[in-house]
């Protein structure tokens, strides 16, 4: 499930899933942030998403992993259980997360933030899109802490 969000960077899509952490083989929660930006409405995904990475404190260079993004970038949960990705400037984007996703994120205390630099196609699911972006080296990853109130 994705939800388009309009804002400073144009249309942003956020989603989440549970995958395997290559460091220990255990489940870890992933947060996807991308854009359908194909240039038809202005900026392309390859322009927008590195800017988003930079704002979040991730290395905007394609193909990188940031283990400690900006100290103010984190994930929390709203009172009704939505995933809330918080930016250093205090703004945030939200996505409805499953109870299983929240449980994994809280147990691990961190999530893998996946930003893709290729435009999201309506013909692909988010995970397939992420796989293609990673295979092409057109992504940035970040380990983002989960904060509970």
mmCIF file of C-alpha atoms in Angstrom, residues 13-93:
data_model
loop_
_atom_site.group_PDB
_atom_site.id
_atom_site.type_symbol
_atom_site.label_atom_id
_atom_site.label_comp_id
_atom_site.label_asym_id
_atom_site.label_seq_id
_atom_site.Cartn_x
_atom_site.Cartn_y
_atom_site.Cartn_z
ATOM 1 C CA UNK A 13 5.163 8.002 -1.958
ATOM 2 C CA UNK A 14 5.704 6.237 1.371
ATOM 3 C CA UNK A 15 5.249 2.562 2.127
ATOM 4 C CA UNK A 16 6.656 -0.092 4.409
ATOM 5 C CA UNK A 17 7.366 -3.803 4.599
ATOM 6 C CA UNK A 18 9.241 -6.329 6.712
ATOM 7 C CA UNK A 19 12.386 -7.891 5.291
ATOM 8 C CA UNK A 20 15.531 -9.667 6.376
ATOM 9 C CA UNK A 21 18.378 -7.702 7.931
ATOM 10 C CA UNK A 22 21.577 -8.848 6.159
ATOM 11 C CA UNK A 23 23.567 -8.106 9.323
ATOM 12 C CA UNK A 24 21.910 -10.795 11.431
ATOM 13 C CA UNK A 25 19.237 -12.544 9.337
ATOM 14 C CA UNK A 26 16.433 -11.277 11.613
ATOM 15 C CA UNK A 27 13.322 -9.375 10.563
ATOM 16 C CA UNK A 28 13.666 -5.621 10.198
ATOM 17 C CA UNK A 29 11.135 -2.993 9.140
ATOM 18 C CA UNK A 30 11.740 -1.100 5.910
ATOM 19 C CA UNK A 31 10.301 2.316 5.040
ATOM 20 C CA UNK A 32 10.173 3.230 1.361
ATOM 21 C CA UNK A 33 10.130 6.831 0.194
ATOM 22 C CA UNK A 34 10.073 7.582 -3.514
ATOM 23 C CA UNK A 35 8.357 9.635 -6.163
ATOM 24 C CA UNK A 36 6.627 8.985 -9.465
ATOM 25 C CA UNK A 37 8.584 12.048 -10.683
ATOM 26 C CA UNK A 38 9.272 11.255 -14.324
ATOM 27 C CA UNK A 39 9.832 14.884 -15.312
ATOM 28 C CA UNK A 40 6.343 15.400 -16.721
ATOM 29 C CA UNK A 41 5.397 17.723 -13.845
ATOM 30 C CA UNK A 42 8.776 19.317 -13.252
ATOM 31 C CA UNK A 43 11.600 17.606 -11.382
ATOM 32 C CA UNK A 44 12.631 14.013 -11.927
ATOM 33 C CA UNK A 45 13.076 11.343 -9.247
ATOM 34 C CA UNK A 46 16.851 11.533 -9.755
ATOM 35 C CA UNK A 47 16.686 15.236 -8.779
ATOM 36 C CA UNK A 48 14.082 15.104 -6.022
ATOM 37 C CA UNK A 49 15.156 12.059 -4.029
ATOM 38 C CA UNK A 50 18.821 13.036 -3.482
ATOM 39 C CA UNK A 51 17.477 16.345 -2.104
ATOM 40 C CA UNK A 52 15.182 14.407 0.244
ATOM 41 C CA UNK A 53 18.152 12.243 1.316
ATOM 42 C CA UNK A 54 20.203 15.336 2.092
ATOM 43 C CA UNK A 55 17.403 16.887 4.184
ATOM 44 C CA UNK A 56 17.080 13.633 6.158
ATOM 45 C CA UNK A 57 20.830 13.567 6.815
ATOM 46 C CA UNK A 58 21.533 10.635 4.502
ATOM 47 C CA UNK A 59 24.388 10.583 2.032
ATOM 48 C CA UNK A 60 22.667 11.674 -1.207
ATOM 49 C CA UNK A 61 25.250 9.860 -3.364
ATOM 50 C CA UNK A 62 23.487 7.019 -5.192
ATOM 51 C CA UNK A 63 24.302 3.551 -3.884
ATOM 52 C CA UNK A 64 25.145 4.602 -0.314
ATOM 53 C CA UNK A 65 24.144 3.542 3.188
ATOM 54 C CA UNK A 66 24.109 6.016 6.078
ATOM 55 C CA UNK A 67 24.266 4.330 9.464
ATOM 56 C CA UNK A 68 23.718 7.507 11.481
ATOM 57 C CA UNK A 69 21.570 10.083 9.679
ATOM 58 C CA UNK A 70 20.755 13.463 11.166
ATOM 59 C CA UNK A 71 20.107 13.160 14.907
ATOM 60 C CA UNK A 72 16.596 14.574 14.411
ATOM 61 C CA UNK A 73 15.567 12.085 11.698
ATOM 62 C CA UNK A 74 13.556 9.297 13.277
ATOM 63 C CA UNK A 75 10.410 7.203 13.106
ATOM 64 C CA UNK A 76 7.672 7.386 15.692
ATOM 65 C CA UNK A 77 4.030 6.366 15.724
ATOM 66 C CA UNK A 78 0.874 8.449 15.872
ATOM 67 C CA UNK A 79 -1.797 7.764 18.489
ATOM 68 C CA UNK A 80 -3.745 5.780 15.892
ATOM 69 C CA UNK A 81 -0.694 3.677 14.907
ATOM 70 C CA UNK A 82 0.488 5.346 11.709
ATOM 71 C CA UNK A 83 4.208 5.359 10.849
ATOM 72 C CA UNK A 84 5.523 8.908 11.240
ATOM 73 C CA UNK A 85 8.877 9.646 9.551
ATOM 74 C CA UNK A 86 10.165 12.844 11.179
ATOM 75 C CA UNK A 87 12.461 15.247 9.334
ATOM 76 C CA UNK A 88 15.119 17.332 11.136
ATOM 77 C CA UNK A 89 13.050 20.477 10.514
ATOM 78 C CA UNK A 90 10.191 19.003 12.585
ATOM 79 C CA UNK A 91 7.986 18.103 9.641
ATOM 80 C CA UNK A 92 6.960 14.546 8.971
ATOM 81 C CA UNK A 93 5.268 12.199 6.551
#
